[in-house]
Structures are given as structure tokens and as C-alpha cells.
Short mmCIF file of C-alpha atoms in Angstrom, two decimals:
data_model
loop_
_atom_site.label_atom_id
_atom_site.label_comp_id
_atom_site.label_asym_id
_atom_site.label_seq_id
_atom_site.Cartn_x
_atom_site.Cartn_y
_atom_site.Cartn_z
CA MET A 1 -0.01 0.01 -0.01
CA ASP A 2 1.48 3.45 -0.84
CA ASN A 3 2.01 6.09 1.64
CA LYS A 4 -1.02 8.16 0.57
CA LYS A 5 -3.36 5.26 1.18
CA ARG A 6 -1.61 4.48 4.44
CA LEU A 7 -1.91 8.11 5.67
CA LEU A 8 -5.66 8.27 4.57
CA LEU A 9 -6.27 4.95 6.44
CA ASP A 10 -4.60 6.34 9.57
CA ILE A 11 -6.60 9.67 9.38
CA ALA A 12 -9.84 7.91 8.91
CA MET A 13 -9.04 5.62 11.92
CA PHE A 14 -8.09 8.56 14.05
CA ALA A 15 -11.25 10.52 13.04
CA ALA A 16 -13.37 7.46 14.03
CA ILE A 17 -11.59 7.41 17.36
CA VAL A 18 -12.38 11.03 17.98
CA VAL A 19 -16.10 10.40 17.14
CA LEU A 20 -16.33 7.34 19.22
CA MET A 21 -14.82 9.01 22.34
CA ASN A 22 -18.19 10.96 22.67
CA PRO A 23 -21.07 8.59 22.17
CA ILE A 24 -23.56 11.34 22.47
CA LEU A 25 -22.42 12.66 19.07
CA THR A 26 -23.50 9.55 17.25
CA GLY A 27 -25.93 7.83 19.65
CA ILE A 28 -25.22 4.32 21.14
CA ASN A 29 -26.28 2.36 18.04
CA ALA A 30 -23.98 4.21 15.79
CA HIS A 31 -21.19 4.18 18.41
CA ILE A 32 -21.46 0.31 18.47
CA TRP A 33 -21.42 0.03 14.65
CA ILE A 34 -18.57 2.47 14.15
CA GLY A 35 -16.71 0.76 16.86
CA LEU A 36 -17.09 -2.66 15.32
CA ALA A 37 -16.34 -1.27 11.86
CA LEU A 38 -12.96 0.09 13.14
CA PHE A 39 -11.79 -3.37 13.63
CA VAL A 40 -11.17 -3.89 10.01
CA PRO A 41 -8.97 -0.90 9.35
CA ALA A 42 -7.10 -1.51 12.67
CA LEU A 43 -6.31 -5.06 11.60
CA LEU A 44 -5.10 -3.74 8.19
CA HIS A 45 -2.90 -1.17 9.96
CA VAL A 46 -1.31 -4.06 12.17
CA ALA A 47 -0.97 -6.25 8.98
CA LEU A 48 0.81 -3.34 7.12
CA ASN A 49 3.36 -2.88 9.93
CA TRP A 50 3.64 -6.48 10.95
CA ASP A 51 7.02 -7.06 9.18
CA TRP A 52 8.60 -4.07 11.01
CA ALA A 53 7.25 -5.32 14.34
CA MET A 54 8.63 -8.91 13.70
CA ARG A 55 11.99 -7.58 12.55
CA THR A 56 12.09 -5.45 15.76
CA VAL A 57 11.22 -8.34 17.96
CA ASP A 58 13.90 -10.48 16.43
CA ARG A 59 16.40 -7.83 17.04
CA LEU A 60 14.97 -6.92 20.52
CA PHE A 61 17.95 -8.33 22.42
CA GLU A 62 20.46 -7.03 19.95
CA ALA A 63 21.82 -3.55 20.01
CA ILE A 64 18.78 -1.83 18.47
CA ARG A 65 17.82 1.76 19.01
CA GLY A 66 15.85 2.62 22.16
CA ALA A 67 13.37 4.33 19.88
CA SER A 68 12.61 1.12 18.12
CA ARG A 69 12.04 -0.63 21.43
CA ALA A 70 9.78 2.26 22.51
CA LYS A 71 7.74 2.10 19.34
CA LEU A 72 7.38 -1.65 19.57
CA ALA A 73 6.23 -1.29 23.29
CA LEU A 74 3.74 1.41 22.20
CA GLY A 75 2.42 -0.68 19.39
CA PHE A 76 1.93 -3.62 21.75
CA ALA A 77 0.16 -1.40 24.28
CA LEU A 78 -1.99 0.08 21.49
CA PHE A 79 -2.97 -3.46 20.41
CA VAL A 80 -3.77 -4.62 24.03
CA SER A 81 -5.90 -1.49 24.73
CA PHE A 82 -7.69 -1.79 21.33
CA VAL A 83 -8.54 -5.44 22.03
CA THR A 84 -9.80 -4.59 25.47
CA VAL A 85 -11.83 -1.73 24.15
CA MET A 86 -13.46 -4.02 21.55
CA LEU A 87 -14.08 -6.84 23.83
CA SER A 88 -15.49 -4.76 26.77
CA GLY A 89 -17.63 -2.78 24.25
CA VAL A 90 -19.05 -6.09 22.90
CA MET A 91 -19.81 -7.21 26.54
CA VAL A 92 -21.58 -3.91 27.52
CA VAL A 93 -24.26 -4.59 24.89
CA PRO A 94 -25.48 -7.93 26.45
CA ALA A 95 -25.28 -6.53 29.83
CA VAL A 96 -27.51 -3.63 28.82
CA ALA A 97 -29.83 -5.83 26.84
CA ASN A 98 -30.33 -8.16 29.90
CA SER A 99 -30.30 -5.44 32.47
CA PHE A 100 -27.33 -6.87 34.41
CA ILE A 101 -26.67 -3.65 36.26
CA ALA A 102 -23.47 -4.89 38.04
CA ALA A 103 -22.18 -6.48 34.87
CA TYR A 104 -22.88 -3.41 32.90
CA ALA A 105 -21.09 -1.15 35.48
CA ALA A 106 -17.91 -3.35 35.47
CA TRP A 107 -17.84 -3.71 31.67
CA HIS A 108 -18.65 -0.06 31.15
CA ALA A 109 -15.86 1.02 33.43
CA LEU A 110 -13.26 -1.19 31.69
CA HIS A 111 -14.64 -0.02 28.32
CA SER A 112 -14.25 3.62 29.28
CA LEU A 113 -10.79 3.28 30.90
CA SER A 114 -9.45 1.21 28.03
CA ALA A 115 -10.81 3.68 25.62
CA TRP A 116 -9.08 6.59 27.24
CA ALA A 117 -5.84 4.61 27.51
CA PHE A 118 -6.14 3.68 23.83
CA THR A 119 -6.80 7.38 22.85
CA GLY A 120 -3.72 8.55 24.81
CA LEU A 121 -1.62 5.84 23.25
CA ALA A 122 -2.89 6.78 19.82
CA LEU A 123 -2.07 10.35 20.26
CA THR A 124 1.39 9.33 21.37
CA HIS A 125 1.70 7.14 18.30
CA LEU A 126 0.68 10.08 16.15
CA VAL A 127 3.26 12.31 17.69
CA ILE A 128 6.03 9.78 17.34
CA HIS A 129 5.27 9.37 13.67
CA ALA A 130 4.82 13.11 12.96
CA ARG A 131 7.87 13.37 10.94
CA TRP A 132 6.88 10.47 8.66
CA ILE A 133 3.32 12.25 8.21
CA ALA A 134 5.04 15.49 7.36
CA GLY A 135 7.40 13.82 5.06
CA VAL A 136 4.55 12.16 3.13
CA LEU A 137 2.71 15.39 3.02
CA GLN A 138 5.73 17.26 1.76
CA ARG A 139 6.56 14.85 -0.93
CA GLY A 140 2.96 14.91 -2.28
CA TYR A 141 2.59 11.10 -1.46
CA THR A 142 4.93 10.03 -4.21
CA THR A 143 7.92 8.55 -2.39
CA THR A 144 7.59 5.17 -0.67
CA VAL A 145 8.94 5.59 2.95
CA ARG A 146 8.25 3.05 5.56
CA PRO A 147 6.57 4.46 8.75
CA SER A 148 9.59 3.24 10.83
CA GLU A 149 11.77 5.60 8.76
CA GLY A 150 11.99 9.19 9.76
CA ALA A 151 10.48 8.92 13.24
CA LEU A 152 12.64 8.98 16.28
CA ARG A 153 16.01 8.33 14.92
#
């Protein structure tokens, strides 16, 4: 996938996250569907960056840059928080439908906390890759540059 499409995918995911952080904007039904729909582009994002992650894991105990280790840890934390948001969000719906107040409170709390953690981690991810984003925008999307290049050297 070229950099223009990668950047557009990332922008679309970020916009969806911003909208999802305030369910009052969309209503609960749209919040649920947008959240579920976000799974596909997030999975694509992970797949597009999988080679870099596996190369970094292979070199983890070698003399690799601290920045690469930090980006790998951030990516892992993003993945864990995203899975937690998705699973807890899916569990909130049956709790609401069946009026399990105690279950709803627990799942909703986990969903909210993990959503805020995910948002903070996603913003950090955005900041770390700001140089790559700027480079793609400056070059008019024509040059192929891996996201790991140009960020935190």
C-alpha cells in the first residue's frame, strides 16, 4: 500500500476514534457499529506494519535503538488497549440488553478506561510518527517511505 493510502487509512481511523470518544455525538447504536467497523482498518494497519514489528522483535535483544524498542512497546500497548476496548464494548451490549446492572457497570468502566488509554496511546503514536506524516505530505505522497523511517531516529 502506498503512503498516501496508508496516511488516509490512519486519518480515517483517528477521526473514528475522536467520534467514538463521545457517544452522544452519534448515539449508542452508531457508536457500536462505528466501533465494530473500526476493527477492519485497525487489523489492516497491524498487517501493514507486521514485518517491521517482527524484525524489531527478532532484534530486540541485539543492539537496536531505544526508539525502536519504545515504538514496539507502544504498538503492543495500543494493540492490547484496542482489544480491551473492543471486547469490553461487545460485553456492554449484552449487559444492557439483559439489564445486568452490576455486569454493565464493570464492563462499562473497563470499556471507558481502556478507551481513554487507547486514545492517549494513539495520540502518542501520532506524535512519534509526526515526521513521517510531514514527510509524506511534503513529498505529495509520491515517495515510498516506511513508517519506521523518519520517526525518532
